[in-house]
Short mmCIF file of C-alpha atoms in Angstrom, two decimals:
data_model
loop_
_atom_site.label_atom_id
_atom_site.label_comp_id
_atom_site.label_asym_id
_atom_site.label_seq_id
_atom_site.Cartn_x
_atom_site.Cartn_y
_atom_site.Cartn_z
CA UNK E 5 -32.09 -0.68 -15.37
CA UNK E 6 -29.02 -2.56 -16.92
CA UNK E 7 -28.31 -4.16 -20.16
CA UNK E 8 -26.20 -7.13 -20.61
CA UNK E 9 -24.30 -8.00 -23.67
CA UNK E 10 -24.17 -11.64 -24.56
CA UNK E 11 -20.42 -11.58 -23.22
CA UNK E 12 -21.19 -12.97 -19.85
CA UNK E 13 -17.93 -11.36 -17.84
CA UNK E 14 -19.08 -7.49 -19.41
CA UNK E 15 -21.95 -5.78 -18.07
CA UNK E 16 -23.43 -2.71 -19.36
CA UNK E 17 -25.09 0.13 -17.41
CA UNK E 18 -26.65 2.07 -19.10
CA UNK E 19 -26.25 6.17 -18.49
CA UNK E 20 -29.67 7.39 -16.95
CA UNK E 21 -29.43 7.30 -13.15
CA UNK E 22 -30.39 3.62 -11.22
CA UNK E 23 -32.61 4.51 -8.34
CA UNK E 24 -31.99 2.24 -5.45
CA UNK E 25 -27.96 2.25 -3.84
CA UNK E 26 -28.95 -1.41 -3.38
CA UNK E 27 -29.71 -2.00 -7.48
CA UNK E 28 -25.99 -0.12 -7.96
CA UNK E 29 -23.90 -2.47 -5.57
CA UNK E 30 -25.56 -5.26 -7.69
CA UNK E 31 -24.58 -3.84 -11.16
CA UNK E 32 -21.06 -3.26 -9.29
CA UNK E 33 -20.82 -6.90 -8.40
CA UNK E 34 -21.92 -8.10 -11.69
CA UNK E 35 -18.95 -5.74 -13.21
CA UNK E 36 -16.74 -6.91 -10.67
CA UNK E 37 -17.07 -10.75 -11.57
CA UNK E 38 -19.61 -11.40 -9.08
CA UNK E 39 -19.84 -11.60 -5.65
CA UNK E 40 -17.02 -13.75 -5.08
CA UNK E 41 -14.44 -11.57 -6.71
CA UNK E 42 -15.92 -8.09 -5.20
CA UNK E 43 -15.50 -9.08 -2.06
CA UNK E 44 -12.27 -9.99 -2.99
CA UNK E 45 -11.11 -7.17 -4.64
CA UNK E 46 -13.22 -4.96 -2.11
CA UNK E 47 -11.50 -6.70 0.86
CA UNK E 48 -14.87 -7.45 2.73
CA UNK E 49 -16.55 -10.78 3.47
CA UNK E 50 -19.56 -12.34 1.38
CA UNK E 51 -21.89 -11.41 4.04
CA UNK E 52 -21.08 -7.70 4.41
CA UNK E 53 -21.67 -7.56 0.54
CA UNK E 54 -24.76 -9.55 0.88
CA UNK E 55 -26.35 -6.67 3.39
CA UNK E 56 -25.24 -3.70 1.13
CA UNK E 57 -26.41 -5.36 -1.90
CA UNK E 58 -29.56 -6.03 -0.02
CA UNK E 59 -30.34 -2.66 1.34
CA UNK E 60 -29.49 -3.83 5.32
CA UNK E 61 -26.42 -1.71 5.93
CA UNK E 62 -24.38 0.77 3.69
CA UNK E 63 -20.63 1.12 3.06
CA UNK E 64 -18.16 2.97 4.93
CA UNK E 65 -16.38 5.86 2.91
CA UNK E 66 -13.61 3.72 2.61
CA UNK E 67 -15.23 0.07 1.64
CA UNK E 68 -17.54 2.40 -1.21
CA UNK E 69 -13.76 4.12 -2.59
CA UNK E 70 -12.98 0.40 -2.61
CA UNK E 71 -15.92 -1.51 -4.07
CA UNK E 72 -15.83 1.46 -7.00
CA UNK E 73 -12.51 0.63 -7.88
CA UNK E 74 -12.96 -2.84 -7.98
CA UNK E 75 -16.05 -2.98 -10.17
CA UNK E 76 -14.35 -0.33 -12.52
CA UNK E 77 -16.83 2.23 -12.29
CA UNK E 78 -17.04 5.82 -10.81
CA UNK E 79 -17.46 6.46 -7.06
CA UNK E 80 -19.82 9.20 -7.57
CA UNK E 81 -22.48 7.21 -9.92
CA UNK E 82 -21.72 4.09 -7.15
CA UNK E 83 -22.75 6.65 -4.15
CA UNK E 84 -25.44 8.65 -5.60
CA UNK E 85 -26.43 7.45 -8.78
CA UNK E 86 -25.48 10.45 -10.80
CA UNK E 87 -22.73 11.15 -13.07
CA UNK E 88 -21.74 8.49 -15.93
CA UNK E 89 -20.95 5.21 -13.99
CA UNK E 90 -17.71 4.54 -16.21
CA UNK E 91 -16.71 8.54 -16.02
CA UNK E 92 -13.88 8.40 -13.29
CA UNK E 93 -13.49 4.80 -13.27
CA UNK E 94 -10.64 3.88 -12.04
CA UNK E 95 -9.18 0.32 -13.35
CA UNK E 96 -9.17 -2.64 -10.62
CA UNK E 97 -5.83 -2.49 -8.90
CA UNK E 98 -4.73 -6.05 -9.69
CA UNK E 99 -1.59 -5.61 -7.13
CA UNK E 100 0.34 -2.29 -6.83
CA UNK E 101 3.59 -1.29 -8.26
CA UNK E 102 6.45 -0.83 -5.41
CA UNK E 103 7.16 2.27 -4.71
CA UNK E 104 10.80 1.75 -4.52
CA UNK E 105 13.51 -0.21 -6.21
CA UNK E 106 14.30 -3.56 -3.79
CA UNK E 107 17.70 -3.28 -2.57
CA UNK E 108 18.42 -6.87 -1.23
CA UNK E 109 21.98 -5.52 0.58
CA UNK E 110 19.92 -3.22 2.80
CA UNK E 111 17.42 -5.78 3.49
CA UNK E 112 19.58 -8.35 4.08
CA UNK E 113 21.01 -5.79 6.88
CA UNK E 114 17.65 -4.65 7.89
CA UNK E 115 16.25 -8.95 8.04
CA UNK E 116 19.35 -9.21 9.96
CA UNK E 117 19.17 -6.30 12.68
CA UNK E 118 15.73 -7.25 13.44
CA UNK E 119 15.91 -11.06 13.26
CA UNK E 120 18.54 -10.59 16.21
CA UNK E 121 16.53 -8.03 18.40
CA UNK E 122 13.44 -10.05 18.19
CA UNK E 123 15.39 -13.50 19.30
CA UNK E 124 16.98 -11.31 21.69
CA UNK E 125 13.33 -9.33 23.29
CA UNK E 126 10.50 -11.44 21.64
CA UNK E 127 11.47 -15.11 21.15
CA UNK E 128 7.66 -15.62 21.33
CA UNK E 129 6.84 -14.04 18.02
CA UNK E 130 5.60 -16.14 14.97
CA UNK E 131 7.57 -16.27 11.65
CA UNK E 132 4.85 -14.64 9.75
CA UNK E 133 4.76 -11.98 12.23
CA UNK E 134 8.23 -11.34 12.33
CA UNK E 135 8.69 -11.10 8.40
CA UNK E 136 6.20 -8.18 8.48
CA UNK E 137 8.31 -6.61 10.75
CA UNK E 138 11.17 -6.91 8.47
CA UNK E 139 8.87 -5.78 6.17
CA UNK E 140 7.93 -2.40 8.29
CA UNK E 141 11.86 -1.40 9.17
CA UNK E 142 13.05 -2.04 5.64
CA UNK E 143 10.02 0.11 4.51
CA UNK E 144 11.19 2.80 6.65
CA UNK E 145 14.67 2.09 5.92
CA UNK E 146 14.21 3.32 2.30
CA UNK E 147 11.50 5.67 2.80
CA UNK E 148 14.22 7.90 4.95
CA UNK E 149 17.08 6.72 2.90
CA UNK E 150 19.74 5.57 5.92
CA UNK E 151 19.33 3.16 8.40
CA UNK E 152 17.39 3.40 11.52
CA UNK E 153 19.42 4.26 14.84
CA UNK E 154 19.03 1.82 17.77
CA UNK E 155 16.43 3.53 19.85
CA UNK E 156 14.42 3.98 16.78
CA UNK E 157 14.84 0.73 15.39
CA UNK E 158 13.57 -0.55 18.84
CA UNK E 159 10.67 1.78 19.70
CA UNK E 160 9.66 0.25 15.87
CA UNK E 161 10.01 -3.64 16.73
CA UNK E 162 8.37 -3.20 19.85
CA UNK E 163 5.55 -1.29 18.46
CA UNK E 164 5.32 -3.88 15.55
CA UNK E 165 5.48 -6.91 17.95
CA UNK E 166 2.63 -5.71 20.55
CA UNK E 167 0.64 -5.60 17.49
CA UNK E 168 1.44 -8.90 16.77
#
């Protein structure tokens, strides 16, 4: 049901409709880069790929939105096998633009505040851990465009840290 070109990395499906969900997830993975880099890109392990590809489980709604947009083809063809597979493609999201400017006075502040209130209530936490917390605050920081209050900022730390 598919037609490769002699370019190994560029797959070709070809328009009529491919049967089997199983025979789509393979053309996605081939258009993907293989297995390797779908899972990848689809944030899912080699195994989980392995039982949609063979017909043992399907997809959430969420993991099919994701393996689409990794192979570069269109969610409805990759769900139901209609439609044209590269109609609402949507190109591989190599990493995403921020959605604000970094502003490294306010996060300096922000590292700062938090750094401090962790030592102070959570000593415990690990580095990596705590620089996602940073990462949280700061987030809200410029989402609301002032800084957080106290209570605020520590209803957010300690929800962050229990996480972690």
């Amino acid at each position: 049901m598919t037609r490769q070109s002699s370019d190994a990395g560029e797959v070709n499906v070809q328009r009529e409709k491919v049967d089997a969900f199983s025979e789509r997830v393979a053309i996605a993975i081939k258009k993907a880069g293989g297995a390797t880099l779908m899972a990848q890109k689809a944030e899912v392990s080699g195994s989980v790929l392995r039982k949609w590809r063979s017909g043992q489980s399907d997809p959430s709604r969420t993991n099919l939105v994701k393996m689409a947009r990794a192979a570069g083809v269109s969610l409805e063809w990759l769900a139901t096998g209609e439609g044209d597979p590269e109609g609402d493609a949507q190109a591989p999201r190599e990493s995403p633009e921020p959605e604000f400017e970094l502003d490294l006075e306010n996060l300096e502040e922000v590292a700062a505040k938090v750094l401090a209130m962790l030592e102070k209530h959570r000593p415990d936490i690990s580095a990596r851990a705590k620089a996602r917390i940073v990462r949280l605050v700061y987030e809200f920081y410029v989402r609301q465009g002032k800084p957080m209050d106290e209570a605020s900022l520590n209803n957010v730390i300690e929800l962050a840290a229990f996480r972690y």
